[in-house]
CSV table of C-alpha atoms in Angstrom, one decimal:
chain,number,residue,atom,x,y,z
A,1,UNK,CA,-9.0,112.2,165.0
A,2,UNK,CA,-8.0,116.0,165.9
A,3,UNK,CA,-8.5,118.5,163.0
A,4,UNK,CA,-6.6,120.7,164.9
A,5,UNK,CA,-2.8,121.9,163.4
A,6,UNK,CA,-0.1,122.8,165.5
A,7,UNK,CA,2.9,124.9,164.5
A,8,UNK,CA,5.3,121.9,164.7
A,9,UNK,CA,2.5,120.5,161.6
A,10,UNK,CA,3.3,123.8,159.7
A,11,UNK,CA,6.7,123.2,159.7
A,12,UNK,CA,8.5,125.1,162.9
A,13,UNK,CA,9.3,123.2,165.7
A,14,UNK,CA,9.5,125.1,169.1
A,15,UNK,CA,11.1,122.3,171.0
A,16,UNK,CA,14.1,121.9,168.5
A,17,UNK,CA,14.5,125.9,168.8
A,18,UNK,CA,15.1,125.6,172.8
A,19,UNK,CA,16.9,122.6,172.4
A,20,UNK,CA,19.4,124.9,170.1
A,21,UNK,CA,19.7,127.4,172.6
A,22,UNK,CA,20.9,124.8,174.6
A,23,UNK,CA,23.5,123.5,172.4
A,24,UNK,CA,25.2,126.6,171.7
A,25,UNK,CA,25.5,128.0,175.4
A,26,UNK,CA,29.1,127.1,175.9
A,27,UNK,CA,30.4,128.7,172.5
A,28,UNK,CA,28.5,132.0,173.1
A,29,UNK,CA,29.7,132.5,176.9
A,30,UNK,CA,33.4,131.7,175.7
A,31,UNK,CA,33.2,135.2,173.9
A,32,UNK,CA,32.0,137.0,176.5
A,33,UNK,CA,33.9,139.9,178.5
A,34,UNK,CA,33.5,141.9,181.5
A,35,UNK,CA,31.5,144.6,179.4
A,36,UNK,CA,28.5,142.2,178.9
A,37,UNK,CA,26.0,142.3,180.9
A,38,UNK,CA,23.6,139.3,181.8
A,39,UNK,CA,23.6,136.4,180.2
A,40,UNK,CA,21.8,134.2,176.9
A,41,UNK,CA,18.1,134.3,176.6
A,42,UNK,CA,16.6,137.8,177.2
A,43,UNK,CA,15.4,140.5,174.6
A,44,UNK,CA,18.2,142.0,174.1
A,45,UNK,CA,21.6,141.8,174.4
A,46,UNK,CA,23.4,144.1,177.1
A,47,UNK,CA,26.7,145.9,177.2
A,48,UNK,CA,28.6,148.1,179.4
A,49,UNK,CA,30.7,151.2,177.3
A,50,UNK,CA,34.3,151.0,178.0
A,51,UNK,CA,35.6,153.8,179.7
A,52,UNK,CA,38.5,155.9,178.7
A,53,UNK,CA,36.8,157.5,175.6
A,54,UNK,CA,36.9,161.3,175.8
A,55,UNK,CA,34.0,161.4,172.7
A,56,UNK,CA,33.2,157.8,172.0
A,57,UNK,CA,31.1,157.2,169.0
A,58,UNK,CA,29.7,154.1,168.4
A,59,UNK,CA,30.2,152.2,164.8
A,60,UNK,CA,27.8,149.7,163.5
A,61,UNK,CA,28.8,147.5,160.2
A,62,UNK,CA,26.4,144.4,158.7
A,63,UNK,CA,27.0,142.1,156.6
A,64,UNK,CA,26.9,138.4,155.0
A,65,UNK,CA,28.5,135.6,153.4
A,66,UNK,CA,27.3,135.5,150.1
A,67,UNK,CA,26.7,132.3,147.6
A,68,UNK,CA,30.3,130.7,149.4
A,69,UNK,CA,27.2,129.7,151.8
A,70,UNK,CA,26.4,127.9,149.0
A,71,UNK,CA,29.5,126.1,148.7
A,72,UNK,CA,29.3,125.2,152.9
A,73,UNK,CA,25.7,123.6,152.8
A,74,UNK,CA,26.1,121.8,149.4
A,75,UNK,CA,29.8,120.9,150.8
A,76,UNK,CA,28.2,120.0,154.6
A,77,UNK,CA,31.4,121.9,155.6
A,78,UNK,CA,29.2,124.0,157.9
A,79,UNK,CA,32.1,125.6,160.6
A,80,UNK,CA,33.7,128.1,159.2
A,81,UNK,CA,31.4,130.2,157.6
A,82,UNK,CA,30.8,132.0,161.5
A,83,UNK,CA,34.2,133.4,160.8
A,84,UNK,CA,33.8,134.5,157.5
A,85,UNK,CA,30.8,136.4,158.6
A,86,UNK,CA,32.6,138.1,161.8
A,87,UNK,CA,35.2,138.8,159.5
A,88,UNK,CA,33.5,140.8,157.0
A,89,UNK,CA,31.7,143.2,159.6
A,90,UNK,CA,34.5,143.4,162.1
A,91,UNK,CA,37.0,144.4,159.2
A,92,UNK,CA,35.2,147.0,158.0
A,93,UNK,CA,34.7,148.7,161.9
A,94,UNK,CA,38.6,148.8,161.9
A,95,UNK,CA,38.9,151.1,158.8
A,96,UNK,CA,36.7,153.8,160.9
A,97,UNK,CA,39.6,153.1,163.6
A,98,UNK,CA,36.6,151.2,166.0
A,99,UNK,CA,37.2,148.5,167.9
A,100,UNK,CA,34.7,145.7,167.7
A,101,UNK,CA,32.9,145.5,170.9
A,102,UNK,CA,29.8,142.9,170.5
A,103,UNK,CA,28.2,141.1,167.3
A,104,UNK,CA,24.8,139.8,166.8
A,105,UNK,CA,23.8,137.5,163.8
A,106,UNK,CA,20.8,136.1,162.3
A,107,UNK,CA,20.1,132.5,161.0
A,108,UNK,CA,17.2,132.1,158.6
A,109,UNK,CA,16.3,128.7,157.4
A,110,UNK,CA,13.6,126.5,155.9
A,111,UNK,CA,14.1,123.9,159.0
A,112,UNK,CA,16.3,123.9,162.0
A,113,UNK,CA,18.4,121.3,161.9
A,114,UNK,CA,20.3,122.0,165.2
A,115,UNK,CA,23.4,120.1,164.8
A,116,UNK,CA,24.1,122.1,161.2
A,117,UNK,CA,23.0,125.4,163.1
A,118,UNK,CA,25.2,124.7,166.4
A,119,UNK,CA,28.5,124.7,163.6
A,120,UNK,CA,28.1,127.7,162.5
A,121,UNK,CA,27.4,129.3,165.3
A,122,UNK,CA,30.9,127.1,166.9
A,123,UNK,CA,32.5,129.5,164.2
A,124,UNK,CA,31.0,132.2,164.7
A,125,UNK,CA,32.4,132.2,168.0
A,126,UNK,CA,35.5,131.2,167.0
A,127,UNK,CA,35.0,134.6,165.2
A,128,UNK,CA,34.5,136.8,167.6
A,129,UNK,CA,37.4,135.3,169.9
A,130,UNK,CA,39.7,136.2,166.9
A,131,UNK,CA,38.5,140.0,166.7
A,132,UNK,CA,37.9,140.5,170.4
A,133,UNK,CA,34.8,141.1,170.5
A,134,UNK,CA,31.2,139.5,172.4
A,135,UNK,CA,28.4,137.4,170.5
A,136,UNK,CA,26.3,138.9,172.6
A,137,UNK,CA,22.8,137.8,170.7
A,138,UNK,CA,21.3,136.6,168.1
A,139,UNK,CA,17.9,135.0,166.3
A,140,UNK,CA,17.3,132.0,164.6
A,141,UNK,CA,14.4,132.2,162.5
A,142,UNK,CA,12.6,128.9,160.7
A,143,UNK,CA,10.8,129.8,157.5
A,144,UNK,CA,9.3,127.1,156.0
A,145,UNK,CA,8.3,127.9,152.1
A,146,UNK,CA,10.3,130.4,152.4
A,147,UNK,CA,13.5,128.6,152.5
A,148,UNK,CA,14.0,124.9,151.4
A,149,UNK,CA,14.8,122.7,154.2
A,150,UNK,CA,18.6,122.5,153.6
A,151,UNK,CA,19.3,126.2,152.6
A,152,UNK,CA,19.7,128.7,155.5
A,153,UNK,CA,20.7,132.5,155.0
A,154,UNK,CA,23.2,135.1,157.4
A,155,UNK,CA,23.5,138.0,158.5
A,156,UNK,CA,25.8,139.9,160.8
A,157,UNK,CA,26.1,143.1,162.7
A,158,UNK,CA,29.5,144.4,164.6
A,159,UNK,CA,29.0,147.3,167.0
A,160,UNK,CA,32.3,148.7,168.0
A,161,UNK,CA,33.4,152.1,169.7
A,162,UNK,CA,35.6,154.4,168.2
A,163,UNK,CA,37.5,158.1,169.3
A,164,UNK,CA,35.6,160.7,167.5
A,165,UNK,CA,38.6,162.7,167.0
A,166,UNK,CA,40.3,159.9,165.5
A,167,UNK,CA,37.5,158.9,162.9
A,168,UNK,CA,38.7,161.1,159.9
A,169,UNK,CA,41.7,159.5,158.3
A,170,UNK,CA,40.9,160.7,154.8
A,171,UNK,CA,42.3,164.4,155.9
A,172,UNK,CA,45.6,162.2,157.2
A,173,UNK,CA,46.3,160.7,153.6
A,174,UNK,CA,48.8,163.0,151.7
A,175,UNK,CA,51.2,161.9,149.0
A,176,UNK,CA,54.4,160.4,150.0
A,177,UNK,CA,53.2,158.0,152.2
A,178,UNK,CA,53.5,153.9,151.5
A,179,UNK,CA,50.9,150.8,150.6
A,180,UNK,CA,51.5,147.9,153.0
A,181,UNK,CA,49.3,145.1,151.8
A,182,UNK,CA,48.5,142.1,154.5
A,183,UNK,CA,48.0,139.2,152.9
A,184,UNK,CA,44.1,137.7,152.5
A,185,UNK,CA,43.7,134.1,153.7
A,186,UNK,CA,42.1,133.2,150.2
A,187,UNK,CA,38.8,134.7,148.1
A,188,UNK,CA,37.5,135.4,151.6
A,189,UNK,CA,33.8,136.2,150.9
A,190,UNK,CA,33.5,138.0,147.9
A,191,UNK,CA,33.1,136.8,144.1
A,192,UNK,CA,31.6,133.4,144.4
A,193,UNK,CA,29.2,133.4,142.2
A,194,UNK,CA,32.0,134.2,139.6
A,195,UNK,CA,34.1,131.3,141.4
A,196,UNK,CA,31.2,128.6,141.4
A,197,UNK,CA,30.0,129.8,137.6
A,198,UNK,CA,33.9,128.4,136.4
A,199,UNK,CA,34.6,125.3,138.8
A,200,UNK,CA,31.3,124.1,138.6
A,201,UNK,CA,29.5,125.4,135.3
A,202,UNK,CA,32.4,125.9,133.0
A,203,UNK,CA,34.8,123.1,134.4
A,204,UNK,CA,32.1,120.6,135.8
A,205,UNK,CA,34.5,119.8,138.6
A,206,UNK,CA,33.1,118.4,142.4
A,207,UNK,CA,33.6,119.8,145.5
A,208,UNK,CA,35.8,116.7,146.3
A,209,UNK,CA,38.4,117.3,143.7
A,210,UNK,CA,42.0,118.0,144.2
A,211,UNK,CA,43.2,121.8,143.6
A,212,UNK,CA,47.0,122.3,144.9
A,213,UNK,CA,46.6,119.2,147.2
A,214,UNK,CA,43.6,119.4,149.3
A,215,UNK,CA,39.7,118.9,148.3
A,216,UNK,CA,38.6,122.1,146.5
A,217,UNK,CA,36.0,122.4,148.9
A,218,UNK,CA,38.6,123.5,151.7
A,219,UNK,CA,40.2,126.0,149.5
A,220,UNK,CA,37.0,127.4,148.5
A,221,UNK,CA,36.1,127.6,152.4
A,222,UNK,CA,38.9,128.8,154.0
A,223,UNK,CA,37.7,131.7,155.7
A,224,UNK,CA,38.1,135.3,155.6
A,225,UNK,CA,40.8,136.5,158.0
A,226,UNK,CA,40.2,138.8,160.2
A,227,UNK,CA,42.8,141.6,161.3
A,228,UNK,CA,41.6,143.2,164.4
A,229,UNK,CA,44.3,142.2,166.5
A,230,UNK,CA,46.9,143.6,164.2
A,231,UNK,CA,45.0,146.2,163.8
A,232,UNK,CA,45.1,147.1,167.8
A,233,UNK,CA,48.4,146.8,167.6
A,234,UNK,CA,49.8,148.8,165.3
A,235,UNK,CA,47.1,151.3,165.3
A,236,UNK,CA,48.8,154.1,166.6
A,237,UNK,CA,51.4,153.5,163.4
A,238,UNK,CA,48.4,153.5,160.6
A,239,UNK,CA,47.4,156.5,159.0
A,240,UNK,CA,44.2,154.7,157.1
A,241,UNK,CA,43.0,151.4,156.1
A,242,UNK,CA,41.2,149.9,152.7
A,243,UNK,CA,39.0,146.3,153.3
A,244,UNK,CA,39.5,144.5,150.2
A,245,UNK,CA,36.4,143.3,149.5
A,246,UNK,CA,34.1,143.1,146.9
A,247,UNK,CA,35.0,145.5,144.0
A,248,UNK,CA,39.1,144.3,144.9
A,249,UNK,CA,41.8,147.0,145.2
A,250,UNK,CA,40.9,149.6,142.6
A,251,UNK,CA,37.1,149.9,144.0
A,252,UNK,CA,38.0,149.9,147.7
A,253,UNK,CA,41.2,151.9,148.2
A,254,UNK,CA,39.8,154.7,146.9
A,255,UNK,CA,37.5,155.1,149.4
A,256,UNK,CA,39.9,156.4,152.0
A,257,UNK,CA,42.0,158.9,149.4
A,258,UNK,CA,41.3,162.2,149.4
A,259,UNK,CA,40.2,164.2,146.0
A,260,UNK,CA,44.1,165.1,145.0
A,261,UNK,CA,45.5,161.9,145.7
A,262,UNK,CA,46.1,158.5,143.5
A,263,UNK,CA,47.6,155.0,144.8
A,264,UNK,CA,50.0,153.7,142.6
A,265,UNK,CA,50.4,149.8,143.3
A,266,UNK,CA,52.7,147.6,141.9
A,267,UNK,CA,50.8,144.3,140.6
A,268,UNK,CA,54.1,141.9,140.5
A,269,UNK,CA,54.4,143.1,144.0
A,270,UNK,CA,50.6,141.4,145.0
A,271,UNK,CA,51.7,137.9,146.2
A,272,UNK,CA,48.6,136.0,144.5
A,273,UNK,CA,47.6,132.7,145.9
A,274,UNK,CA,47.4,129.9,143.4
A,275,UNK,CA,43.6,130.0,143.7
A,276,UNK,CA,43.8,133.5,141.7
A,277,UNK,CA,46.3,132.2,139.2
A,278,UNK,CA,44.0,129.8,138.1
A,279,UNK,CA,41.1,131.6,138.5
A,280,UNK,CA,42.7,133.8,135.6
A,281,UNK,CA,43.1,131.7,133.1
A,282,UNK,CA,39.4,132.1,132.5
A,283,UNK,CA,38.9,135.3,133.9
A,284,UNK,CA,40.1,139.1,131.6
A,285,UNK,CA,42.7,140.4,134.2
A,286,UNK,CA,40.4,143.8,134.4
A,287,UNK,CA,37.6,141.9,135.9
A,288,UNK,CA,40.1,139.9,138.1
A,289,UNK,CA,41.4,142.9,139.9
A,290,UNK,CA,37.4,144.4,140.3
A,291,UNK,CA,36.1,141.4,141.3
A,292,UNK,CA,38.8,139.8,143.7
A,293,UNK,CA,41.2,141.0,146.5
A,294,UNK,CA,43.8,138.8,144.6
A,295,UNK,CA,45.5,138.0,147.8
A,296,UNK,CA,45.4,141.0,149.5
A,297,UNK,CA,43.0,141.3,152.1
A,298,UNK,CA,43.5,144.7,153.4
A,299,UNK,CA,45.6,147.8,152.9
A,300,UNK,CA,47.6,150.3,154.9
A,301,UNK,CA,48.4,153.8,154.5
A,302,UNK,CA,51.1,154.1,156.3
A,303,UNK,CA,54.2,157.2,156.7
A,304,UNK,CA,57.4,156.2,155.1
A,305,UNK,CA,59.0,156.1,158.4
A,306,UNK,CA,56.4,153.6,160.1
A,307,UNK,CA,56.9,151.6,157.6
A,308,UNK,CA,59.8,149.2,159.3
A,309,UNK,CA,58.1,149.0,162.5
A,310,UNK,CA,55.1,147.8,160.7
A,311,UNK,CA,57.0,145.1,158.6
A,312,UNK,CA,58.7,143.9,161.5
A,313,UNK,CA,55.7,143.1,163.8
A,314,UNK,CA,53.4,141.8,160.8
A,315,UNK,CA,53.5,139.7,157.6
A,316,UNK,CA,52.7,143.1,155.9
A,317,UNK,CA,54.4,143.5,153.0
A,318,UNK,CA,55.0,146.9,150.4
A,319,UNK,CA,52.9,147.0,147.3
A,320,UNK,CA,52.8,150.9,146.0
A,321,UNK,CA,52.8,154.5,147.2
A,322,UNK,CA,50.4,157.8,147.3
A,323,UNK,CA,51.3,160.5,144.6
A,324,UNK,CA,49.6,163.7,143.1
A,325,UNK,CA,47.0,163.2,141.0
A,326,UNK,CA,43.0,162.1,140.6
A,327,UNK,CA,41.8,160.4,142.8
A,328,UNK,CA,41.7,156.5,141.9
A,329,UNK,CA,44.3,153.6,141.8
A,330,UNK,CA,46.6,153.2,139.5
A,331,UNK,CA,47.6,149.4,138.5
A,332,UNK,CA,51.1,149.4,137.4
């Protein structure tokens, strides 16, 4: 008998890596556009610069999904997740006024179970199809002892290309001008460790349970929405833009107000979901509104006389204004 130990005997399986590859070719090429360049398997990914830029910069923004993986491996709920994490990197590149051009992501796990992997990555896809933008590349990675065998982590990174000259939107903010809140699809991807401490410590509730109809799993996994395309095209009506995400309104608005300049929003204006309503009956309203976007997934500074044109082509909705003062929000 062989004393010898292969790599498959340690734990990574080479074969089951190639095979993956294989599985995921169709989904990855259906994001493609005519800026990529060359196809799946080299070094690195390729991809042409639009034209048309008279000072393109390019934006990079990376992120994850947080414990709501958690919720998709224990659930076995496995494609959505790839949207969520799209979503959170390509939603931040908008509020620099860049346009996603290519995403890359990372897949760590204990052991690569190709069928689970192949899901996300089928949303992942489904991702970038939404925000317009290339899966270009990526890297699966199998750590065993690292990870246990049915946990996996993610990351992603968004590269998008923006108009120097239109980058600062902080100088653009000036009191007088409206809040237009778009509506989030749910908790998106932030505050789940708060969300799985009360269903599943406090409550002692299963993933299979009803909440407002459905499984909670499904309304725990409904993923983050993303608002490229609305962004694109109403961009030229925008003055600047707030991604509600961890931290909620009062940490993330502020970021695009200059030093003279508080938001005033109206909270009975916030159309919450029901899965914040209920989330605050345990939860101080305080820590509510720094934890969760409480069904607002972004925000849009917007001139008073945009503001028609913007309600009319989207299911944006008024929720405060910009006036004198320090800089901050004000919940009122």
């Amino acid at each position: 008998m062989s004393d010898k130990i292969s790599y498959k005997d340690a734990g990574v399986d080479i074969d089951a890596g190639n095979g993956f590859i294989e599985d995921i070719k169709d989904d990855v090429k259906s994001t493609f556009d005519s800026n990529v360049i060359g196809g799946i398997g080299s070094f690195a990914g390729a991809y042409a610069l639009p034209s048309g830029y008279k000072e393109p910069v390019i934006l990079s923004a990376t992120d994850g999904v947080g414990t709501k993986l958690k919720i998709a491996i224990e659930s076995k709920k496995l494609d959505t997740v790839g949207i969520d994490l799209v979503a959170m990197c390509v939603n931040d590149l908008i509020c620099n006024f860049g346009t996603p051009a290519f995403f890359l992501d990372y897949y760590a796990t204990g052991k690569l179970i190709r069928e689970d992997a192949a899901q996300v990555v089928k949303g992942i896809a489904k991702g970038c199809r939404e925000a317009q933008c290339a899966l270009i590349g990526g890297e699966t990675a199998e750590m065993p002892g690292m990870y246990s065998e049915n946990d996996f982590d993610l990351a992603g990174f968004a590269v998008g290309i923006a108009e120097k000259s239109e980058m600062d939107r902080v100088s653009l903010v000036k009191k007088g001008q409206v809040l237009l809140a778009l509506p989030s699809s749910g908790i998106h991807s932030n505050g789940y460790s708060l969300v799985r401490k009360i269903f599943f410590d406090k409550l002692g509730m299963n993933y299979s349970d009803d909440f407002n109809g459905k499984p909670l799993y499904e309304t725990l996994l409904t993923p983050t929405r993303i608002y490229v395309k609305e962004f694109k095209e109403n961009k030229d009506n925008i003055i600047a833009l707030a991604h509600i995400t961890g931290g909620g309104i009062v940490e993330n608005l502020p970021r695009v107000l200059p030093e003279n300049i508080k938001a005033v929003v109206k909270k009975d204006a916030i159309k919450r979901l029901p899965i914040f309503e209920f989330l605050s009956k345990f939860v101080d309203e305080d820590e509510m509104y720094r934890t969760f976007n409480m069904g607002v997934g972004m925000i849009w500074v917007v001139d008073e006389d945009k503001v028609d044109d913007i309600l009319k082509n989207t299911d944006a909705y008024i929720i405060g204004h910009l006036e004198s003062g320090k800089k901050g929000v004000e919940l009122i």
